[in-house]
XYZ file of C-alpha atoms in Angstrom:
443
model
C -90.735 -31.180 23.155
C -91.536 -30.334 26.683
C -93.920 -33.269 26.719
C -91.075 -35.806 25.903
C -88.351 -33.971 28.159
C -90.397 -33.110 31.261
C -89.819 -36.589 32.770
C -86.035 -35.828 32.827
C -86.058 -32.739 35.108
C -88.932 -34.286 37.192
C -86.631 -37.447 37.790
C -83.579 -35.759 38.439
C -85.200 -33.193 40.920
C -86.588 -36.206 42.791
C -83.216 -37.877 42.847
C -81.473 -34.946 44.134
C -83.945 -34.172 46.789
C -83.882 -37.908 47.812
C -80.186 -37.522 47.994
C -79.935 -34.555 49.979
C -82.352 -36.097 52.617
C -80.368 -39.238 52.643
C -77.251 -37.286 53.132
C -78.566 -35.078 56.118
C -80.853 -37.577 57.887
C -79.903 -41.372 57.142
C -75.935 -41.105 56.627
C -75.613 -39.615 60.278
C -77.541 -42.316 61.466
C -75.641 -45.182 59.723
C -72.314 -43.499 60.632
C -73.270 -43.422 64.318
C -74.350 -47.054 63.883
C -71.008 -48.012 62.133
C -68.629 -46.444 64.430
C -70.379 -47.603 67.668
C -69.643 -51.265 66.742
C -66.138 -50.907 68.423
C -64.059 -52.151 65.828
C -62.832 -48.691 64.576
C -59.220 -49.346 66.050
C -58.994 -52.834 64.467
C -59.924 -51.407 60.997
C -57.121 -48.667 60.953
C -54.566 -51.015 62.202
C -54.799 -53.705 59.567
C -52.839 -53.576 56.593
C -53.995 -54.472 52.981
C -51.414 -55.118 50.382
C -53.561 -54.105 47.758
C -54.526 -50.772 49.099
C -50.752 -50.091 49.940
C -49.818 -50.795 46.142
C -52.785 -48.626 44.953
C -51.724 -45.490 47.483
C -48.048 -45.925 46.355
C -49.129 -45.327 42.712
C -51.496 -42.796 43.410
C -48.948 -40.946 45.584
C -46.360 -40.908 42.778
C -48.882 -39.962 40.405
C -50.076 -37.055 42.373
C -46.241 -35.930 43.328
C -45.524 -35.630 39.721
C -48.708 -33.693 38.660
C -48.058 -31.223 41.674
C -44.211 -30.914 40.582
C -45.335 -29.194 37.433
C -48.802 -27.831 38.259
C -49.519 -25.595 35.338
C -48.280 -28.235 32.588
C -50.554 -30.626 34.411
C -53.439 -28.454 34.614
C -53.033 -27.592 30.902
C -52.716 -31.056 29.825
C -55.631 -32.372 31.774
C -58.003 -29.687 30.343
C -56.629 -29.793 26.842
C -57.203 -33.490 27.139
C -61.074 -33.011 28.160
C -61.332 -30.579 25.213
C -59.896 -32.869 22.639
C -61.706 -35.940 24.054
C -65.102 -33.730 23.783
C -64.629 -32.649 20.313
C -63.377 -35.873 18.841
C -66.771 -37.494 20.464
C -68.871 -34.873 18.925
C -67.285 -35.488 15.602
C -67.680 -39.462 15.818
C -70.881 -39.530 17.446
C -74.085 -39.501 15.305
C -76.862 -37.429 16.834
C -80.517 -38.275 16.144
C -83.373 -36.481 18.074
C -85.742 -39.552 18.366
C -84.978 -43.144 18.094
C -86.981 -45.356 15.552
C -89.940 -46.972 17.180
C -91.655 -50.059 15.971
C -95.298 -49.580 14.922
C -98.130 -51.616 13.584
C -99.174 -49.586 10.598
C -97.219 -48.533 7.383
C -98.408 -46.166 4.995
C -98.103 -45.900 1.122
C -98.808 -42.592 -0.377
C -99.218 -42.195 -4.148
C -100.219 -39.759 -6.735
C -101.286 -40.074 -10.393
C -101.714 -37.546 -13.027
C -103.998 -34.632 -11.823
C -106.124 -35.166 -14.904
C -107.389 -38.763 -14.062
C -110.939 -39.170 -12.358
C -111.418 -41.076 -8.899
C -112.662 -43.981 -10.549
C -109.700 -44.403 -12.678
C -107.252 -43.624 -9.700
C -108.918 -46.685 -7.974
C -108.125 -48.977 -11.052
C -104.432 -48.241 -10.710
C -104.475 -48.679 -7.027
C -105.802 -52.149 -7.417
C -102.772 -52.873 -9.226
C -100.576 -52.051 -6.578
C -102.813 -54.103 -4.063
C -102.320 -57.189 -6.019
C -98.616 -56.829 -6.152
C -98.698 -56.294 -2.151
C -100.983 -59.116 -1.755
C -98.911 -61.403 -3.817
C -95.363 -60.657 -2.642
C -95.758 -59.290 0.724
C -94.752 -61.367 3.866
C -98.018 -62.672 5.024
C -96.608 -63.706 8.699
C -96.343 -60.127 9.346
C -99.188 -58.409 7.545
C -102.694 -58.619 9.040
C -104.710 -56.567 6.545
C -104.422 -54.005 3.758
C -106.851 -51.055 3.278
C -106.924 -48.518 0.371
C -108.241 -45.016 0.484
C -108.704 -43.196 -2.833
C -108.823 -39.356 -3.030
C -107.280 -38.861 0.242
C -103.627 -38.749 1.615
C -102.298 -38.139 5.058
C -98.759 -37.083 5.162
C -95.936 -38.011 7.838
C -96.420 -34.687 9.687
C -100.368 -35.005 9.976
C -101.355 -32.595 7.458
C -104.204 -33.974 4.961
C -104.407 -33.461 1.188
C -107.491 -34.435 -0.955
C -107.653 -34.891 -4.742
C -109.208 -37.403 -7.344
C -105.638 -38.366 -8.179
C -104.336 -39.327 -4.827
C -104.387 -42.500 -2.581
C -103.025 -44.050 0.428
C -102.671 -47.499 1.258
C -102.599 -48.640 4.882
C -100.657 -51.950 5.789
C -101.765 -53.277 9.080
C -99.365 -55.353 10.935
C -99.378 -58.087 13.482
C -97.768 -57.358 16.887
C -94.090 -57.798 17.206
C -93.092 -61.318 18.674
C -90.869 -61.266 21.866
C -87.336 -60.569 21.455
C -85.564 -60.356 24.699
C -85.514 -61.945 28.070
C -87.883 -59.157 29.754
C -90.595 -59.352 27.012
C -90.599 -63.163 26.873
C -90.591 -63.976 30.417
C -91.271 -61.049 32.832
C -93.659 -58.823 31.076
C -96.263 -61.573 30.544
C -96.745 -61.973 34.291
C -96.437 -58.415 35.465
C -98.472 -56.334 32.624
C -102.240 -56.454 33.412
C -103.191 -56.143 29.676
C -100.646 -58.373 28.287
C -102.126 -60.333 25.309
C -99.612 -62.414 23.181
C -102.194 -64.076 20.662
C -101.163 -61.839 18.172
C -97.454 -61.390 18.657
C -96.352 -63.288 15.651
C -94.413 -60.723 13.562
C -90.729 -61.370 13.381
C -89.671 -58.428 11.203
C -89.456 -54.825 12.570
C -91.650 -52.255 10.763
C -88.560 -50.440 9.289
C -87.260 -53.893 7.757
C -90.744 -54.362 6.121
C -90.542 -50.774 4.674
C -87.143 -51.489 3.039
C -88.461 -55.111 1.733
C -91.760 -53.454 0.072
C -89.745 -50.574 -1.207
C -87.097 -52.928 -2.828
C -89.186 -55.689 -3.951
C -92.692 -54.426 -4.729
C -92.512 -50.648 -5.122
C -89.934 -50.517 -7.518
C -91.702 -52.522 -9.998
C -95.194 -50.980 -9.602
C -93.397 -47.350 -10.100
C -92.519 -48.144 -13.400
C -96.397 -49.277 -14.368
C -96.997 -47.677 -17.870
C -100.094 -47.284 -20.211
C -99.257 -45.881 -23.835
C -95.575 -45.665 -22.774
C -96.534 -43.201 -19.973
C -95.649 -43.708 -16.264
C -99.119 -43.764 -14.460
C -97.645 -43.184 -10.800
C -95.950 -39.752 -10.306
C -95.023 -40.192 -6.870
C -94.778 -43.131 -4.354
C -93.327 -43.164 -0.678
C -93.634 -45.467 2.038
C -93.233 -44.515 5.651
C -94.088 -45.509 9.238
C -95.739 -42.765 11.407
C -93.232 -42.130 14.260
C -93.675 -40.814 17.790
C -92.197 -37.265 17.999
C -92.533 -33.644 17.147
C -90.690 -33.800 13.829
C -92.813 -34.853 10.834
C -90.082 -35.394 8.392
C -86.347 -36.252 8.975
C -85.277 -34.082 6.011
C -87.591 -30.967 5.284
C -86.394 -28.063 3.232
C -88.543 -25.135 2.545
C -87.940 -22.799 -0.607
C -89.306 -19.461 -1.364
C -88.613 -18.032 -4.885
C -90.430 -15.693 -7.189
C -89.593 -17.847 -10.207
C -88.366 -21.449 -11.026
C -89.079 -22.759 -7.629
C -89.467 -26.072 -9.341
C -85.945 -26.057 -10.764
C -84.596 -25.558 -7.230
C -86.713 -28.441 -5.810
C -85.575 -30.700 -8.743
C -81.923 -29.881 -7.976
C -82.155 -30.565 -4.169
C -84.071 -34.018 -4.972
C -81.613 -35.177 -7.234
C -78.602 -34.355 -4.908
C -80.569 -36.076 -2.221
C -81.044 -39.027 -4.403
C -77.406 -39.553 -4.698
C -76.844 -40.024 -0.886
C -77.044 -43.708 0.277
C -79.823 -43.892 3.125
C -82.079 -41.281 1.896
C -85.476 -42.499 0.714
C -88.990 -41.273 -0.068
C -87.812 -37.932 -1.541
C -91.114 -36.093 -2.361
C -92.324 -32.371 -2.432
C -95.607 -30.669 -2.141
C -95.275 -28.441 -5.220
C -97.940 -30.207 -7.277
C -98.705 -28.563 -10.606
C -102.330 -28.477 -11.780
C -103.872 -28.450 -15.287
C -102.918 -26.032 -17.942
C -104.743 -22.645 -17.465
C -105.510 -20.077 -19.881
C -104.200 -16.669 -18.390
C -105.026 -13.294 -19.791
C -103.058 -9.969 -19.315
C -104.221 -6.609 -20.252
C -102.044 -4.816 -23.106
C -101.235 -1.230 -23.368
C -104.015 -0.745 -25.682
C -106.472 -2.128 -23.181
C -104.952 0.108 -20.556
C -105.138 2.897 -22.551
C -109.292 2.488 -22.763
C -109.351 2.087 -18.892
C -109.431 -1.570 -18.626
C -107.984 -3.719 -15.704
C -108.012 -7.315 -14.944
C -110.465 -6.774 -12.146
C -112.943 -5.137 -14.892
C -112.359 -7.906 -17.138
C -113.053 -10.608 -14.768
C -116.345 -9.267 -13.628
C -117.704 -9.027 -17.386
C -116.503 -12.471 -18.013
C -118.079 -14.215 -14.893
C -121.434 -13.749 -16.221
C -120.591 -15.774 -19.395
C -117.836 -18.115 -18.310
C -118.814 -19.039 -14.741
C -122.091 -20.423 -13.552
C -123.660 -17.655 -12.005
C -126.694 -17.529 -9.661
C -128.989 -14.679 -10.909
C -132.088 -15.114 -8.938
C -134.130 -17.259 -6.270
C -137.613 -18.261 -6.661
C -140.171 -20.765 -4.875
C -142.401 -23.350 -6.149
C -144.382 -26.428 -4.519
C -141.034 -28.271 -3.981
C -139.317 -25.470 -2.144
C -136.377 -22.922 -3.050
C -135.226 -22.886 -6.589
C -131.895 -21.169 -7.432
C -131.640 -19.915 -11.114
C -128.235 -20.402 -12.504
C -126.824 -19.402 -16.132
C -124.093 -20.780 -17.882
C -122.795 -20.264 -21.405
C -123.009 -23.552 -23.341
C -119.764 -22.581 -25.346
C -117.667 -21.464 -22.525
C -115.168 -24.183 -22.948
C -114.190 -23.099 -26.582
C -111.259 -21.294 -26.722
C -112.734 -18.998 -29.751
C -115.581 -17.993 -27.513
C -113.388 -16.245 -25.009
C -110.870 -14.516 -27.609
C -113.693 -13.190 -29.377
C -115.671 -12.197 -26.538
C -116.938 -8.466 -26.800
C -117.054 -6.366 -23.792
C -118.055 -2.762 -23.331
C -115.417 -0.470 -21.887
C -115.919 2.029 -18.907
C -116.445 4.644 -21.727
C -119.219 2.953 -23.567
C -116.954 1.681 -26.352
C -117.184 -2.085 -27.530
C -113.975 -4.020 -28.113
C -112.964 -7.718 -28.488
C -111.138 -9.445 -25.863
C -108.044 -10.361 -28.090
C -107.530 -6.904 -28.965
C -107.023 -5.679 -25.273
C -105.520 -8.743 -23.840
C -102.550 -10.931 -24.488
C -103.216 -14.558 -23.837
C -100.905 -17.381 -22.624
C -101.092 -20.909 -21.141
C -99.508 -21.525 -17.651
C -99.773 -24.424 -15.172
C -100.578 -23.450 -11.655
C -99.952 -25.153 -8.210
C -102.831 -27.065 -6.894
C -102.318 -25.946 -3.457
C -100.535 -22.683 -2.271
C -98.616 -23.162 0.965
C -97.942 -19.736 2.810
C -95.558 -19.085 5.712
C -95.067 -15.426 7.093
C -96.555 -13.958 3.824
C -94.358 -15.948 1.635
C -95.089 -18.825 -0.736
C -93.327 -21.896 0.619
C -93.015 -25.094 -1.336
C -90.928 -27.928 0.731
C -88.990 -30.923 0.039
C -89.462 -33.908 2.201
C -87.205 -37.043 2.665
C -86.922 -40.183 5.012
C -83.386 -41.363 6.287
C -82.139 -44.680 7.174
C -80.488 -44.128 10.379
C -78.316 -47.232 10.239
C -76.518 -45.656 7.451
C -76.841 -41.837 7.753
C -78.716 -39.372 10.240
C -80.494 -35.874 9.122
C -77.578 -33.620 10.421
C -75.206 -35.462 8.144
C -77.453 -35.316 5.054
C -77.626 -31.610 5.643
C -73.896 -31.236 5.739
C -73.833 -33.092 2.199
C -76.220 -30.903 0.649
C -75.171 -27.492 2.287
C -73.277 -26.436 -0.922
C -76.307 -26.912 -3.027
C -78.369 -24.793 -0.657
C -75.843 -22.179 -0.554
C -75.654 -21.993 -4.368
C -79.646 -21.370 -4.525
C -79.060 -18.716 -1.755
C -76.911 -16.899 -4.164
C -79.579 -16.846 -6.850
C -81.897 -15.163 -4.628
C -83.549 -18.412 -3.361
C -84.800 -18.179 0.432
C -84.053 -21.501 2.118
C -86.011 -22.544 5.340
C -84.411 -25.488 7.209
C -87.151 -27.524 8.963
C -87.300 -31.338 9.762
C -85.356 -32.855 12.234
C -82.345 -30.471 11.716
C -84.523 -27.562 12.637
C -85.428 -29.298 16.066
C -81.625 -30.393 16.727
C -80.485 -26.962 16.479
C -83.220 -25.564 18.622
C -82.696 -28.327 21.265
C -78.953 -27.771 21.095
C -79.496 -24.051 21.748
C -81.761 -24.757 24.529
C -79.548 -27.320 26.034
C -76.682 -25.074 26.122
C -78.576 -22.593 27.740
C -79.976 -24.850 30.238
C -76.545 -26.260 30.774
C -74.967 -22.910 31.846
C -77.736 -22.376 34.240
C -77.390 -26.018 35.633
C -73.627 -25.294 36.174
C -74.420 -21.993 38.067
C -76.825 -23.745 40.385
C -74.550 -26.656 40.909
C -71.820 -23.995 42.060
C -74.678 -22.185 44.459
């Protein structure tokens, strides 16, 4: 925040010092010059009807106020407080305004079981729709990257089922007097050859979202939706990655909490690109040591070390030949068959031989592709973008506050991030700075 804000105190400090210097040095010189002209008597003796009327009105108002001093004082202070509170309720606060940019990003995700080559085929479908329907006067080129996405907050995620489409735009055409007639002559690096785009980046986002992505989102093969996630955004200058970002910490059913928040956000007009980072992976076979296994002295760590040699590709030796270093690895050819693991025989610490299905309980469970941790907690977040013409982030947070309170009552820890977090922090810092500023002004 300091990078963006430091220009204000620097500018105000220079302004105040300049004003102080002017008041003590130049103003007395101007006063001396003005009063030495010899017309001071004439100025005071002349009458002006306008100022006589103004003085009369002012005198009557001042007399009335001074006659009822305490009532006047409370009325004025009350009016100031009432006006301030009214403005706070009406005014919508946005931390950073939206800037026009020259790149738009479309992030997408298909099912995790698809390979990189299959994801590329699906992305080609999106590319064709974009090239067919997009505004040619605004777009310079389209680039696709498979297996990689960069989020709004700058974090990077990789995976065969991920993709990002980068839409490069032409420069914005001049839209005001300064851009048309002044900037071309005074800017040393001005180049207007590519300034042909009429629409703003935010307008193009809405067009692409409404006219193209809505159709592509429903693309199906064998009655199954291909694209699990789709969002479009323009990278903005600022310290906030997402307009809306809510972190959730829960021992169980964190996905239910995420879906509840997302469903409520989708009902608010002006909220777009709702997504989350709780990406589930493939179904995994888990095992838990039962009571019989525990009585034999078995633990999950012991069983894992016993299974590693048979079910994981392990390196057992190294050797040299004419070509160089050789690594000798062993892998069971039947490792992917379920019966091979349930009937696996292992030796207990006391020398007995048992089958794995007798000492363990098996169950299937989906795990998350990636674990996000903050202060030792597993935190999964919900993200969204807001259309500032319709609603601002602080208003959205007020609308979903009852839902967040409901989750808190169920034991879910809610962490407010995004613009709302920075807004609260900035308001707190500005309040502290305001108190110091008032004190210094009185000094």
